[in-house]
Structure formats: C-alpha cells, structure tokens
PDB file of C-alpha atoms and ligand atoms in Angstrom:
ATOM      1  CA  MET A  60      16.495   0.625   9.726  1.00 60.00           C
ATOM      2  CA  THR A  61      14.345   1.878  12.396  1.00 55.00           C
ATOM      3  CA  LYS A  62      11.481   3.942  11.763  1.00 64.00           C
ATOM      4  CA  PRO A  63       9.092   5.211  14.257  1.00 73.00           C
ATOM      5  CA  SER A  64       7.589   1.752  16.135  1.00 89.00           C
ATOM      6  CA  ILE A  65       9.002  -0.277  13.284  1.00 95.00           C
ATOM      7  CA  HIS A  66      12.421  -2.201  13.084  1.00 96.00           C
ATOM      8  CA  PHE A  67      13.894  -3.784   9.984  1.00 96.00           C
ATOM      9  CA  GLU A  68      16.921  -5.677   9.317  1.00 97.00           C
ATOM     10  CA  ARG A  69      17.948  -8.428   6.887  1.00 97.00           C
ATOM     11  CA  CYS A  70      19.297 -11.983   8.190  1.00 95.00           C
ATOM     12  CA  GLY A  71      20.137 -15.232   6.840  1.00 94.00           C
ATOM     13  CA  GLU A  72      23.264 -16.360   4.759  1.00 93.00           C
ATOM     14  CA  GLN A  73      22.941 -13.770   1.704  1.00 95.00           C
ATOM     15  CA  GLN A  74      20.863 -11.461   3.328  1.00 97.00           C
ATOM     16  CA  GLU A  75      17.894 -12.526   1.985  1.00 97.00           C
ATOM     17  CA  ILE A  76      15.234 -12.301   4.519  1.00 98.00           C
ATOM     18  CA  ALA A  77      13.741  -9.180   5.705  1.00 98.00           C
ATOM     19  CA  VAL A  78      12.873  -9.281   9.563  1.00 98.00           C
ATOM     20  CA  ILE A  79      10.232  -6.559  10.244  1.00 98.00           C
ATOM     21  CA  ARG A  80       9.443  -5.985  14.217  1.00 98.00           C
ATOM     22  CA  LEU A  81       6.601  -3.732  15.413  1.00 98.00           C
ATOM     23  CA  THR A  82       8.350  -2.219  18.323  1.00 97.00           C
ATOM     24  CA  ARG A  83       5.449  -0.425  20.427  1.00 96.00           C
ATOM     25  CA  ALA A  84       5.292  -3.045  23.303  1.00 97.00           C
ATOM     26  CA  ALA A  85       4.186  -0.805  25.957  1.00 96.00           C
ATOM     27  CA  LYS A  86       0.944  -0.246  23.810  1.00 96.00           C
ATOM     28  CA  ARG A  87       0.940  -3.988  22.495  1.00 97.00           C
ATOM     29  CA  ASN A  88       1.817  -2.683  19.214  1.00 98.00           C
ATOM     30  CA  ALA A  89      -1.253  -0.904  18.475  1.00 97.00           C
ATOM     31  CA  LEU A  90      -1.163   0.314  15.278  1.00 97.00           C
ATOM     32  CA  ASN A  91      -1.190   4.322  14.566  1.00 94.00           C
ATOM     33  CA  ASP A  92      -1.384   6.041  11.222  1.00 94.00           C
ATOM     34  CA  GLY A  93       2.455   6.316  11.340  1.00 94.00           C
ATOM     35  CA  LEU A  94       3.243   2.878  11.936  1.00 95.00           C
ATOM     36  CA  ILE A  95       0.481   1.696   9.230  1.00 97.00           C
ATOM     37  CA  MET A  96       2.081   4.282   6.564  1.00 96.00           C
ATOM     38  CA  SER A  97       5.740   2.942   7.422  1.00 96.00           C
ATOM     39  CA  LEU A  98       4.626  -0.707   6.938  1.00 97.00           C
ATOM     40  CA  ARG A  99       3.160   0.441   3.373  1.00 97.00           C
ATOM     41  CA  GLU A 100       6.462   2.225   2.335  1.00 96.00           C
ATOM     42  CA  LEU A 101       8.655  -1.033   3.691  1.00 96.00           C
ATOM     43  CA  PHE A 102       7.100  -2.980   1.362  1.00 97.00           C
ATOM     44  CA  GLU A 103       6.731  -0.888  -1.381  1.00 97.00           C
ATOM     45  CA  LYS A 104      10.611  -0.004  -1.134  1.00 96.00           C
ATOM     46  CA  MET A 105      11.631  -3.334  -0.275  1.00 97.00           C
ATOM     47  CA  PRO A 106      15.766  -3.517  -0.996  1.00 96.00           C
ATOM     48  CA  ALA A 107      16.645  -5.672  -3.901  1.00 96.00           C
ATOM     49  CA  GLY A 108      17.758  -9.124  -3.098  1.00 96.00           C
ATOM     50  CA  ILE A 109      15.053  -9.793  -0.149  1.00 98.00           C
ATOM     51  CA  ARG A 110      13.462 -13.101  -1.143  1.00 98.00           C
ATOM     52  CA  ALA A 111      11.535 -13.377   1.853  1.00 98.00           C
ATOM     53  CA  ALA A 112       9.748 -11.678   4.739  1.00 98.00           C
ATOM     54  CA  VAL A 113       9.045 -12.230   8.571  1.00 98.00           C
ATOM     55  CA  ILE A 114       7.043 -10.113  10.883  1.00 98.00           C
ATOM     56  CA  ALA A 115       6.418 -10.109  14.755  1.00 98.00           C
ATOM     57  CA  GLY A 116       5.649  -7.893  17.259  1.00 98.00           C
ATOM     58  CA  GLU A 117       7.927  -6.966  20.313  1.00 97.00           C
ATOM     59  CA  GLY A 118       7.155  -8.115  23.657  1.00 97.00           C
ATOM     60  CA  GLU A 119       4.344 -10.454  24.649  1.00 98.00           C
ATOM     61  CA  HIS A 120       1.797  -9.636  22.152  1.00 98.00           C
ATOM     62  CA  PHE A 121       1.730  -9.772  18.192  1.00 98.00           C
ATOM     63  CA  CYS A 122      -0.538  -6.412  17.953  1.00 98.00           C
ATOM     64  CA  ALA A 123      -3.320  -5.285  19.838  1.00 98.00           C
ATOM     65  CA  GLY A 124      -5.255  -3.483  16.524  1.00 97.00           C
ATOM     66  CA  LEU A 125      -6.052  -0.069  15.943  1.00 95.00           C
ATOM     67  CA  ASP A 126      -4.257   2.500  17.885  1.00 94.00           C
ATOM     68  CA  LEU A 127      -7.927   3.720  20.056  1.00 92.00           C
ATOM     69  CA  SER A 128      -6.442   6.455  20.952  1.00 90.00           C
ATOM     70  CA  GLU A 129      -6.101   7.945  17.644  1.00 86.00           C
ATOM     71  CA  LEU A 130      -9.911   6.913  16.966  1.00 81.00           C
ATOM     72  CA  GLN A 131     -11.064  10.777  16.769  1.00 74.00           C
ATOM     73  CA  GLU A 132     -14.174  12.246  15.406  1.00 77.00           C
ATOM     74  CA  ARG A 133     -14.301  11.510  11.716  1.00 84.00           C
ATOM     75  CA  ASP A 134     -16.896  12.269   9.609  1.00 90.00           C
ATOM     76  CA  ALA A 135     -17.849   9.822   7.040  1.00 92.00           C
ATOM     77  CA  GLY A 136     -15.270  11.082   4.230  1.00 93.00           C
ATOM     78  CA  GLN A 137     -12.439  10.936   6.334  1.00 92.00           C
ATOM     79  CA  GLY A 138     -13.298   7.403   8.028  1.00 92.00           C
ATOM     80  CA  LEU A 139     -13.526   6.128   4.396  1.00 95.00           C
ATOM     81  CA  MET A 140      -9.933   7.529   3.675  1.00 95.00           C
ATOM     82  CA  HIS A 141      -8.595   6.193   6.667  1.00 95.00           C
ATOM     83  CA  SER A 142     -10.101   2.506   6.088  1.00 97.00           C
ATOM     84  CA  ARG A 143      -8.308   2.850   2.635  1.00 98.00           C
ATOM     85  CA  MET A 144      -4.874   4.224   3.775  1.00 97.00           C
ATOM     86  CA  TRP A 145      -5.095   0.384   5.699  1.00 98.00           C
ATOM     87  CA  HIS A 146      -6.224  -1.169   2.574  1.00 98.00           C
ATOM     88  CA  ALA A 147      -3.328   0.337   0.698  1.00 98.00           C
ATOM     89  CA  ALA A 148      -0.546  -0.707   3.187  1.00 98.00           C
ATOM     90  CA  LEU A 149      -2.010  -3.994   3.742  1.00 98.00           C
ATOM     91  CA  GLU A 150      -2.538  -4.913   0.060  1.00 98.00           C
ATOM     92  CA  SER A 151       1.106  -3.645  -0.419  1.00 98.00           C
ATOM     93  CA  LEU A 152       2.402  -6.479   1.805  1.00 98.00           C
ATOM     94  CA  GLN A 153      -0.084  -9.071   0.556  1.00 98.00           C
ATOM     95  CA  PHE A 154       0.708  -8.293  -3.051  1.00 98.00           C
ATOM     96  CA  GLY A 155       3.914  -7.119  -2.523  1.00 98.00           C
ATOM     97  CA  PRO A 156       7.828  -8.243  -3.725  1.00 97.00           C
ATOM     98  CA  VAL A 157       8.161 -11.060  -1.533  1.00 98.00           C
ATOM     99  CA  PRO A 158       6.024 -14.028   0.633  1.00 98.00           C
ATOM    100  CA  VAL A 159       5.623 -12.617   4.417  1.00 98.00           C
ATOM    101  CA  VAL A 160       5.407 -15.109   7.294  1.00 98.00           C
ATOM    102  CA  ALA A 161       3.764 -13.660  10.509  1.00 99.00           C
ATOM    103  CA  ALA A 162       5.382 -14.763  13.663  1.00 99.00           C
ATOM    104  CA  LEU A 163       2.184 -14.699  15.965  1.00 98.00           C
ATOM    105  CA  GLN A 164       2.210 -14.463  20.082  1.00 98.00           C
ATOM    106  CA  GLY A 165      -0.452 -13.069  22.505  1.00 98.00           C
ATOM    107  CA  ALA A 166      -3.074 -10.635  21.435  1.00 98.00           C
ATOM    108  CA  VAL A 167      -3.601 -11.237  17.463  1.00 98.00           C
ATOM    109  CA  VAL A 168      -6.867  -8.668  17.835  1.00 98.00           C
ATOM    110  CA  GLY A 169      -9.086  -6.351  15.700  1.00 98.00           C
ATOM    111  CA  GLY A 170      -6.379  -4.706  13.039  1.00 98.00           C
ATOM    112  CA  GLY A 171      -3.752  -7.046  14.208  1.00 98.00           C
ATOM    113  CA  LEU A 172      -5.832  -9.988  13.038  1.00 98.00           C
ATOM    114  CA  GLU A 173      -6.434  -7.876   9.844  1.00 98.00           C
ATOM    115  CA  LEU A 174      -2.514  -7.628   9.583  1.00 98.00           C
ATOM    116  CA  ALA A 175      -1.906 -11.285  10.435  1.00 98.00           C
ATOM    117  CA  SER A 176      -4.409 -12.625   7.770  1.00 98.00           C
ATOM    118  CA  ALA A 177      -2.783 -10.513   4.846  1.00 98.00           C
ATOM    119  CA  CYS A 178       0.193 -12.323   5.493  1.00 98.00           C
ATOM    120  CA  HIS A 179       0.927 -15.478   3.763  1.00 98.00           C
ATOM    121  CA  ILE A 180       1.663 -17.479   6.280  1.00 98.00           C
ATOM    122  CA  ARG A 181       0.824 -17.562  10.256  1.00 98.00           C
ATOM    123  CA  VAL A 182       2.833 -19.130  12.825  1.00 99.00           C
ATOM    124  CA  ALA A 183       1.431 -19.327  16.109  1.00 98.00           C
ATOM    125  CA  ASP A 184       2.880 -20.068  19.311  1.00 98.00           C
ATOM    126  CA  GLU A 185       0.778 -21.306  22.442  1.00 98.00           C
ATOM    127  CA  THR A 186      -0.010 -18.045  24.043  1.00 98.00           C
ATOM    128  CA  THR A 187      -1.486 -16.784  20.745  1.00 98.00           C
ATOM    129  CA  PHE A 188      -5.459 -15.827  21.130  1.00 98.00           C
ATOM    130  CA  TYR A 189      -7.419 -14.143  18.225  1.00 98.00           C
ATOM    131  CA  ALA A 190     -10.556 -11.660  18.985  1.00 98.00           C
ATOM    132  CA  LEU A 191     -12.141  -9.104  16.914  1.00 98.00           C
ATOM    133  CA  PRO A 192     -13.409  -6.581  19.424  1.00 96.00           C
ATOM    134  CA  GLU A 193     -14.516  -4.034  17.225  1.00 93.00           C
ATOM    135  CA  GLY A 194     -18.187  -5.640  17.573  1.00 88.00           C
ATOM    136  CA  SER A 195     -18.050  -4.724  21.360  1.00 89.00           C
ATOM    137  CA  ARG A 196     -16.144  -1.097  20.801  1.00 89.00           C
ATOM    138  CA  GLY A 197     -19.122   0.027  18.329  1.00 89.00           C
ATOM    139  CA  ILE A 198     -17.439  -0.239  15.454  1.00 92.00           C
ATOM    140  CA  PHE A 199     -16.724  -2.190  12.096  1.00 95.00           C
ATOM    141  CA  VAL A 200     -13.592  -3.755  10.614  1.00 96.00           C
ATOM    142  CA  GLY A 201     -11.605  -1.393   8.315  1.00 96.00           C
ATOM    143  CA  GLY A 202      -8.475  -3.028   7.410  1.00 98.00           C
ATOM    144  CA  GLY A 203      -9.595  -5.731   5.033  1.00 98.00           C
ATOM    145  CA  GLY A 204     -10.858  -8.083   7.586  1.00 98.00           C
ATOM    146  CA  SER A 205     -14.316  -8.805   6.105  1.00 98.00           C
ATOM    147  CA  VAL A 206     -12.196  -9.355   2.940  1.00 98.00           C
ATOM    148  CA  ARG A 207      -9.686 -11.489   4.137  1.00 98.00           C
ATOM    149  CA  ILE A 208     -10.977 -13.383   7.482  1.00 98.00           C
ATOM    150  CA  PRO A 209     -13.788 -15.044   5.882  1.00 98.00           C
ATOM    151  CA  ARG A 210     -11.365 -16.804   3.429  1.00 97.00           C
ATOM    152  CA  LEU A 211      -9.567 -17.877   6.322  1.00 98.00           C
ATOM    153  CA  ILE A 212     -12.147 -19.181   8.667  1.00 98.00           C
ATOM    154  CA  GLY A 213     -15.680 -18.781   6.852  1.00 98.00           C
ATOM    155  CA  VAL A 214     -18.223 -15.857   7.276  1.00 98.00           C
ATOM    156  CA  ALA A 215     -20.033 -17.702  10.099  1.00 98.00           C
ATOM    157  CA  ARG A 216     -17.090 -18.019  12.181  1.00 98.00           C
ATOM    158  CA  MET A 217     -16.174 -14.128  11.543  1.00 98.00           C
ATOM    159  CA  THR A 218     -19.644 -13.217  12.330  1.00 97.00           C
ATOM    160  CA  ASP A 219     -19.701 -15.155  15.617  1.00 97.00           C
ATOM    161  CA  MET A 220     -16.630 -13.341  16.400  1.00 97.00           C
ATOM    162  CA  MET A 221     -17.552  -9.834  15.910  1.00 97.00           C
ATOM    163  CA  LEU A 222     -21.310 -10.697  17.149  1.00 96.00           C
ATOM    164  CA  THR A 223     -20.378 -12.398  20.385  1.00 96.00           C
ATOM    165  CA  GLY A 224     -16.719 -11.212  21.247  1.00 96.00           C
ATOM    166  CA  ARG A 225     -15.702 -14.936  21.085  1.00 98.00           C
ATOM    167  CA  VAL A 226     -12.120 -15.368  21.676  1.00 98.00           C
ATOM    168  CA  TYR A 227     -10.370 -18.326  19.794  1.00 98.00           C
ATOM    169  CA  ASN A 228      -7.134 -19.854  21.772  1.00 98.00           C
ATOM    170  CA  ALA A 229      -3.927 -20.780  19.754  1.00 98.00           C
ATOM    171  CA  GLN A 230      -5.224 -24.375  19.669  1.00 98.00           C
ATOM    172  CA  ASP A 231      -8.578 -23.279  18.505  1.00 98.00           C
ATOM    173  CA  GLY A 232      -7.238 -21.117  15.903  1.00 98.00           C
ATOM    174  CA  GLU A 233      -5.011 -23.441  13.997  1.00 98.00           C
ATOM    175  CA  ARG A 234      -7.987 -25.847  14.101  1.00 98.00           C
ATOM    176  CA  ILE A 235     -10.182 -23.314  12.387  1.00 98.00           C
ATOM    177  CA  GLY A 236      -7.478 -22.183   9.837  1.00 98.00           C
ATOM    178  CA  LEU A 237      -6.378 -18.619  11.518  1.00 98.00           C
ATOM    179  CA  ALA A 238      -3.048 -19.855  11.271  1.00 98.00           C
ATOM    180  CA  GLN A 239      -1.242 -22.733   9.441  1.00 98.00           C
ATOM    181  CA  TYR A 240       1.458 -23.660  12.227  1.00 98.00           C
ATOM    182  CA  LEU A 241       1.196 -24.434  16.192  1.00 98.00           C
ATOM    183  CA  VAL A 242       4.598 -23.968  18.060  1.00 98.00           C
ATOM    184  CA  PRO A 243       5.369 -24.177  21.664  1.00 98.00           C
ATOM    185  CA  GLN A 244       5.092 -20.618  23.518  1.00 98.00           C
ATOM    186  CA  GLY A 245       8.619 -18.313  22.436  1.00 98.00           C
ATOM    187  CA  ASN A 246       9.017 -20.484  19.289  1.00 98.00           C
ATOM    188  CA  ALA A 247       6.972 -18.487  16.244  1.00 98.00           C
ATOM    189  CA  PHE A 248       9.740 -16.316  15.512  1.00 98.00           C
ATOM    190  CA  ALA A 249      12.469 -19.031  15.147  1.00 98.00           C
ATOM    191  CA  LYS A 250      10.156 -21.300  13.348  1.00 98.00           C
ATOM    192  CA  ALA A 251       8.924 -18.519  10.913  1.00 98.00           C
ATOM    193  CA  LEU A 252      12.597 -17.498  10.026  1.00 98.00           C
ATOM    194  CA  GLU A 253      13.076 -20.937   9.579  1.00 98.00           C
ATOM    195  CA  LEU A 254       9.880 -21.001   6.737  1.00 98.00           C
ATOM    196  CA  ALA A 255      11.289 -17.949   5.768  1.00 98.00           C
ATOM    197  CA  GLN A 256      14.582 -19.256   4.416  1.00 97.00           C
ATOM    198  CA  ARG A 257      12.691 -22.628   2.765  1.00 97.00           C
ATOM    199  CA  ILE A 258      10.368 -20.052   1.129  1.00 98.00           C
ATOM    200  CA  ALA A 259      13.782 -17.998  -0.369  1.00 97.00           C
ATOM    201  CA  GLN A 260      15.106 -20.939  -1.921  1.00 95.00           C
ATOM    202  CA  ASN A 261      11.775 -21.070  -4.187  1.00 95.00           C
ATOM    203  CA  ALA A 262      12.212 -19.784  -7.775  1.00 94.00           C
ATOM    204  CA  PRO A 263      10.870 -16.042  -7.149  1.00 94.00           C
ATOM    205  CA  LEU A 264       8.489 -16.871 -10.082  1.00 95.00           C
ATOM    206  CA  THR A 265       6.840 -19.561  -8.155  1.00 95.00           C
ATOM    207  CA  ASN A 266       6.589 -17.255  -5.118  1.00 97.00           C
ATOM    208  CA  TYR A 267       4.962 -14.727  -7.141  1.00 97.00           C
ATOM    209  CA  ALA A 268       2.845 -17.005  -9.052  1.00 97.00           C
ATOM    210  CA  LEU A 269       1.640 -18.245  -4.886  1.00 98.00           C
ATOM    211  CA  THR A 270       1.110 -14.783  -3.421  1.00 98.00           C
ATOM    212  CA  HIS A 271      -0.100 -12.815  -6.646  1.00 98.00           C
ATOM    213  CA  VAL A 272      -1.723 -15.121  -8.879  1.00 98.00           C
ATOM    214  CA  LEU A 273      -3.218 -18.135  -6.607  1.00 98.00           C
ATOM    215  CA  PRO A 274      -5.571 -15.615  -4.400  1.00 97.00           C
ATOM    216  CA  ARG A 275      -6.913 -14.225  -7.375  1.00 97.00           C
ATOM    217  CA  ILE A 276      -7.579 -17.750  -9.064  1.00 98.00           C
ATOM    218  CA  ALA A 277      -9.104 -18.456  -5.979  1.00 96.00           C
ATOM    219  CA  ASP A 278     -11.575 -15.376  -6.618  1.00 95.00           C
ATOM    220  CA  GLN A 279     -12.565 -16.334 -10.053  1.00 98.00           C
ATOM    221  CA  PRO A 280     -15.041 -18.523 -11.552  1.00 98.00           C
ATOM    222  CA  ALA A 281     -13.757 -21.644 -12.097  1.00 98.00           C
ATOM    223  CA  ASP A 282     -13.606 -21.469 -15.538  1.00 98.00           C
ATOM    224  CA  GLN A 283     -11.728 -18.271 -15.848  1.00 98.00           C
ATOM    225  CA  GLY A 284      -9.859 -19.655 -13.168  1.00 98.00           C
ATOM    226  CA  PHE A 285      -8.743 -22.698 -15.006  1.00 98.00           C
ATOM    227  CA  MET A 286      -7.369 -20.297 -18.071  1.00 98.00           C
ATOM    228  CA  THR A 287      -5.356 -17.984 -15.363  1.00 98.00           C
ATOM    229  CA  GLU A 288      -3.855 -21.197 -13.864  1.00 98.00           C
ATOM    230  CA  ALA A 289      -3.115 -22.349 -17.521  1.00 98.00           C
ATOM    231  CA  MET A 290      -1.229 -19.037 -18.455  1.00 98.00           C
ATOM    232  CA  MET A 291       0.759 -18.873 -15.265  1.00 97.00           C
ATOM    233  CA  ALA A 292       1.933 -22.512 -15.246  1.00 96.00           C
ATOM    234  CA  ALA A 293       2.883 -22.110 -18.986  1.00 96.00           C
ATOM    235  CA  ILE A 294       4.875 -19.104 -17.904  1.00 96.00           C
ATOM    236  CA  ALA A 295       6.259 -20.442 -15.277  1.00 94.00           C
ATOM    237  CA  GLN A 296       7.854 -23.625 -17.041  1.00 92.00           C
ATOM    238  CA  SER A 297       9.184 -21.917 -19.202  1.00 92.00           C
ATOM    239  CA  ALA A 298      11.734 -20.004 -17.331  1.00 88.00           C
ATOM    240  CA  PRO A 299      15.123 -21.143 -17.292  1.00 89.00           C
ATOM    241  CA  GLU A 300      15.236 -21.724 -13.427  1.00 89.00           C
ATOM    242  CA  ALA A 301      12.341 -24.334 -13.699  1.00 87.00           C
ATOM    243  CA  LYS A 302      13.968 -26.066 -16.608  1.00 89.00           C
ATOM    244  CA  GLN A 303      17.395 -26.098 -14.599  1.00 91.00           C
ATOM    245  CA  ARG A 304      15.313 -27.388 -11.143  1.00 89.00           C
ATOM    246  CA  VAL A 305      13.814 -30.060 -12.882  1.00 89.00           C
ATOM    247  CA  ARG A 306      16.884 -31.268 -15.052  1.00 91.00           C
ATOM    248  CA  ASP A 307      18.470 -31.166 -11.628  1.00 89.00           C
ATOM    249  CA  PHE A 308      15.684 -33.601 -10.151  1.00 90.00           C
ATOM    250  CA  LEU A 309      15.921 -36.170 -13.168  1.00 89.00           C
ATOM    251  CA  GLU A 310      19.777 -36.276 -12.821  1.00 92.00           C
ATOM    252  CA  GLY A 311      19.525 -37.216  -9.176  1.00 90.00           C
ATOM    253  CA  ARG A 312      20.728 -33.882  -7.628  1.00 92.00           C
ATOM    254  CA  ALA A 313      17.966 -32.373  -6.137  1.00 89.00           C
ATOM    255  CA  ALA A 314      16.031 -33.455  -3.030  1.00 88.00           C
ATOM    256  CA  LYS A 315      13.382 -36.046  -3.181  1.00 90.00           C
ATOM    257  CA  VAL A 316      10.099 -35.288  -1.495  1.00 89.00           C
ATOM    258  CA  GLN A 317      10.318 -36.967   2.095  1.00 91.00           C
ATOM    259  CA  LYS A 318       7.292 -38.495   3.732  1.00 91.00           C
ATOM    260  CA  ALA A 319       5.846 -36.346   6.469  1.00 90.00           C
TER     261      ALA A 319
HETATM  262  C1  1HE B  57      -3.792   0.658  23.516  1.00 68.05           C
HETATM  263  C2  1HE B  57      -4.427  -0.803  22.699  1.00 68.05           C
HETATM  264  C3  1HE B  57      -5.184  -0.399  21.467  1.00 68.05           C
HETATM  265  C4  1HE B  57      -3.604  -1.791  24.404  1.00 68.05           C
HETATM  266  N1  1HE B  57      -5.209   1.306  21.459  1.00 68.05           N
HETATM  267  N2  1HE B  57      -3.991   1.436  23.152  1.00 68.05           N
HETATM  268  N3  1HE B  57      -8.466  -3.104  19.856  1.00 68.05           N
HETATM  269  C5  1HE B  57      -9.057  -3.430  21.065  1.00 68.05           C
HETATM  270  O1  1HE B  57      -9.985  -3.194  21.373  1.00 68.05           O
HETATM  271  C6  1HE B  57      -8.130  -4.277  22.112  1.00 68.05           C
HETATM  272  C7  1HE B  57      -7.319  -3.631  23.036  1.00 68.05           C
HETATM  273  N4  1HE B  57      -6.548  -3.874  23.924  1.00 68.05           N
HETATM  274  C8  1HE B  57      -6.910  -5.048  24.799  1.00 68.05           C
HETATM  275  O2  1HE B  57      -7.707  -5.526  25.056  1.00 68.05           O
HETATM  276  C9  1HE B  57      -5.569  -5.597  25.720  1.00 68.05           C
HETATM  277  O3  1HE B  57      -4.609  -4.178  26.092  1.00 68.05           O
HETATM  278  C10 1HE B  57      -4.549  -6.478  25.297  1.00 68.05           C
HETATM  279  C11 1HE B  57      -5.249  -7.813  25.540  1.00 68.05           C
HETATM  280  C12 1HE B  57      -4.009  -6.387  23.637  1.00 68.05           C
HETATM  281  C13 1HE B  57      -3.622  -6.527  25.782  1.00 68.05           C
HETATM  282  O4  1HE B  57      -3.749  -6.580  27.571  1.00 68.05           O
HETATM  283  P1  1HE B  57      -2.685  -6.176  28.572  1.00 68.05           P
HETATM  284  O5  1HE B  57      -3.129  -6.335  29.954  1.00 68.05           O
HETATM  285  O6  1HE B  57      -1.418  -6.717  28.573  1.00 68.05           O
HETATM  286  O7  1HE B  57      -2.494  -4.535  27.906  1.00 68.05           O
HETATM  287  P2  1HE B  57      -2.917  -3.454  28.444  1.00 68.05           P
HETATM  288  O8  1HE B  57      -2.745  -2.898  29.969  1.00 68.05           O
HETATM  289  O9  1HE B  57      -4.406  -3.703  28.344  1.00 68.05           O
HETATM  290  O10 1HE B  57      -2.505  -2.139  27.533  1.00 68.05           O
HETATM  291  C14 1HE B  57      -1.067  -1.696  27.745  1.00 68.05           C
HETATM  292  C15 1HE B  57      -1.180  -0.233  27.234  1.00 68.05           C
HETATM  293  O11 1HE B  57      -1.411  -0.379  25.896  1.00 68.05           O
HETATM  294  C16 1HE B  57      -2.321   0.181  27.705  1.00 68.05           C
HETATM  295  O12 1HE B  57      -1.602   1.744  27.942  1.00 68.05           O
HETATM  296  P3  1HE B  57      -1.340   2.506  29.280  1.00 68.05           P
HETATM  297  O13 1HE B  57      -0.756   3.757  28.698  1.00 68.05           O
HETATM  298  O14 1HE B  57      -2.298   2.580  30.234  1.00 68.05           O
HETATM  299  O15 1HE B  57       0.073   1.824  29.503  1.00 68.05           O
HETATM  300  C17 1HE B  57      -3.559   0.520  26.921  1.00 68.05           C
HETATM  301  O16 1HE B  57      -4.386   1.454  26.950  1.00 68.05           O
HETATM  302  C18 1HE B  57      -2.546   0.213  25.695  1.00 68.05           C
HETATM  303  N5  1HE B  57      -3.395  -0.303  24.557  1.00 68.05           N
HETATM  304  N6  1HE B  57      -4.218  -1.893  23.292  1.00 68.05           N
HETATM  305  C19 1HE B  57      -4.568   1.935  22.330  1.00 68.05           C
HETATM  306  N7  1HE B  57      -5.809  -0.987  20.732  1.00 68.05           N
HETATM  307  C20 1HE B  57      -8.535  -0.797  10.914  1.00 68.05           C
HETATM  308  S1  1HE B  57      -9.815  -0.920  11.669  1.00 68.05           S
HETATM  309  C21 1HE B  57      -9.205  -1.829  13.197  1.00 68.05           C
HETATM  310  C22 1HE B  57     -10.525  -1.913  14.183  1.00 68.05           C
HETATM  311  C23 1HE B  57      -9.798  -2.072  15.503  1.00 68.05           C
HETATM  312  O17 1HE B  57      -8.451  -2.546  15.455  1.00 68.05           O
HETATM  313  S2  1HE B  57     -10.359  -2.226  16.798  1.00 68.05           S
HETATM  314  C24 1HE B  57      -9.850  -3.521  17.905  1.00 68.05           C
HETATM  315  C25 1HE B  57      -9.236  -2.432  18.853  1.00 68.05           C
END
C-alpha cells in the first residue's frame, strides 16, 4: 500500500510486521500535513495480525522535521490546531495497536526527532545526528517534543539543544538516551526488523502493558503507580497465554535467559 510520501508493507513469516517508510527522500522526508495525516490513519487502521512495526526513512536521512515550505502565516488558532494535529498523529503511534521500532540514519531533526521519540525503541546507525533547529528558526516544538524528549534525555539537555543549536552525533545520542541501540552504518533497518520480530513473539497483552500502561505509570505519583502496576500485573498473569508460557518454562520447553 502506498499513500503519498509513505509506503506500507507487511513482512515476517506470518506477515506480522508492518514496515512503514517515509518516501520523500528528495525533501529529506520532511513531514508535510498529508504525511502526518497518513501516519495517523495508518496507525488507527492497522490491519489485523500485525504485532510490531518498524518505521524508517528512505535515503540518507530519517527525517528533516516539519516541512518548512508549509509553514505559512498561521494565526494563533490555526497554529494551535496544527500542533494538535501532530499530537493526534503521534499519539496514535505511541498509544497505538503495536510497539514501534524506529530505524534511524542521518538527520533526526526537529519534528523528525519528535516522531522518533514517539516510537518505543530507537535504533540508530553511525551516521545519525540529532538536533532541534526550531530554536534557530524562531519557532518552538509542536509535535509533542517538549513532553517526550525531556523524558528521554532530561529538560537540561533539551534546553541546551534548543538554546544553542547543539547537535548530538550517533555515539553521544545513544549515550544520553536518544537511541537504545547504536549499530554500524547501514544496519539500522536490519536491527530494527530483528527487534520487531522478537517483540512480535511476546504475548500481545504484555506488549500492550509496556506501550500503554508503563508510560502512564511513569507519569503517576508513586502511590498511584504501584496500584496501577498491581492491577496490570493481575490482568496480565490471569491471561491463558501467560499461564501457558510459565508452564512451558517450568516444564523445560521455554528458553532460559542467556548471559549477555
Ligand atoms: C526541506 C526540509 C524541511 C530539507 N522542510 N524542505 N527542520 C529543519 O530546520 C531542518 C532543515 N533541513 C536541513 O537542515 C537539511 O536539509 C538536512 C540536514 C536535513 C539535510 O541536508 P542535505 O544537505 O542532505 O539536504 P538539503 O540540500 O538541505 O535539502 C534537500 C532538499 O530538501 C532541499 O530542497 P530542494 O528543492 O532545494 O532540493 C531542501 O530545501 C529540502 N528540505 N529539509 C522543507 N524541513 C511539529 S513542529 C516541528 C518543527 C520542526 O520540525 S522545525 C525544524 C525543521
């Protein structure tokens, strides 16, 4: 399935992995309104049977952020609505049907970093660099970056990126928590796919708990977080699939945890 500037295909033995590619390489995968709306629609109407997704950019760059050519004169109300449109799209990804792994290379900047930070796992290759040029363009983040990026790297580092235009390279990006994995040049997609296939083997309810419940617990006061955790734990362990998986381990049919 191809929508303007976005390509969707299924892969994996049971076609259980969704591969989503931004296909505006000539514009460094800059995100225009059509692309943002297509992303939202895709996550809201994810076909049945998909258990994990990979999102990647075509060409040398993951994403150059907001398509600046669309940044027309908007009044305050229109600007608010535009930002809310991004929020709805990236929420449909973050709190969508399946875990999403981002395969990063080259520029991950502005709205591109906002998109990446809405994904659950980020795999970067050695060419990756991260920046928030909004500061120097006279604007502010509007795609949820002020909420999600400090949760990855802290308010101080995000403030520095925006005040000074600081660019993080791939190594430093992984060190500070912008990506969980760093791989050699050209290997981000393969690693992201490998991780998605591993994620797809989990019980769907566990994946749901990790993508929908864990981030909400992190935002709750500890007392409420403990209660939410207890309720999620009770629901998860009562599922027939959980009981079967535990039995498989106890009866020697499931893999042990291997030393790293
Ligand atoms: C674009 C965009 C874009 C490239 N909007 N057209 N984002 C930025 O401020 C980043 C702006 N882009 C860049 O700094 C660079 O393009 C890159 C570092 C990403 C890549 O550099 P390079 O040398 O590989 O490509 P290029 O020659 O700069 O760009 C190739 C073409 O893509 C060129 O168009 P052409 O018609 O002259 O070929 C560029 O104009 C075009 N292009 N990036 C529109 N972003 C929800 S709020 C989010 C707020 C933000 O994201 S603000 C940050 C925006």
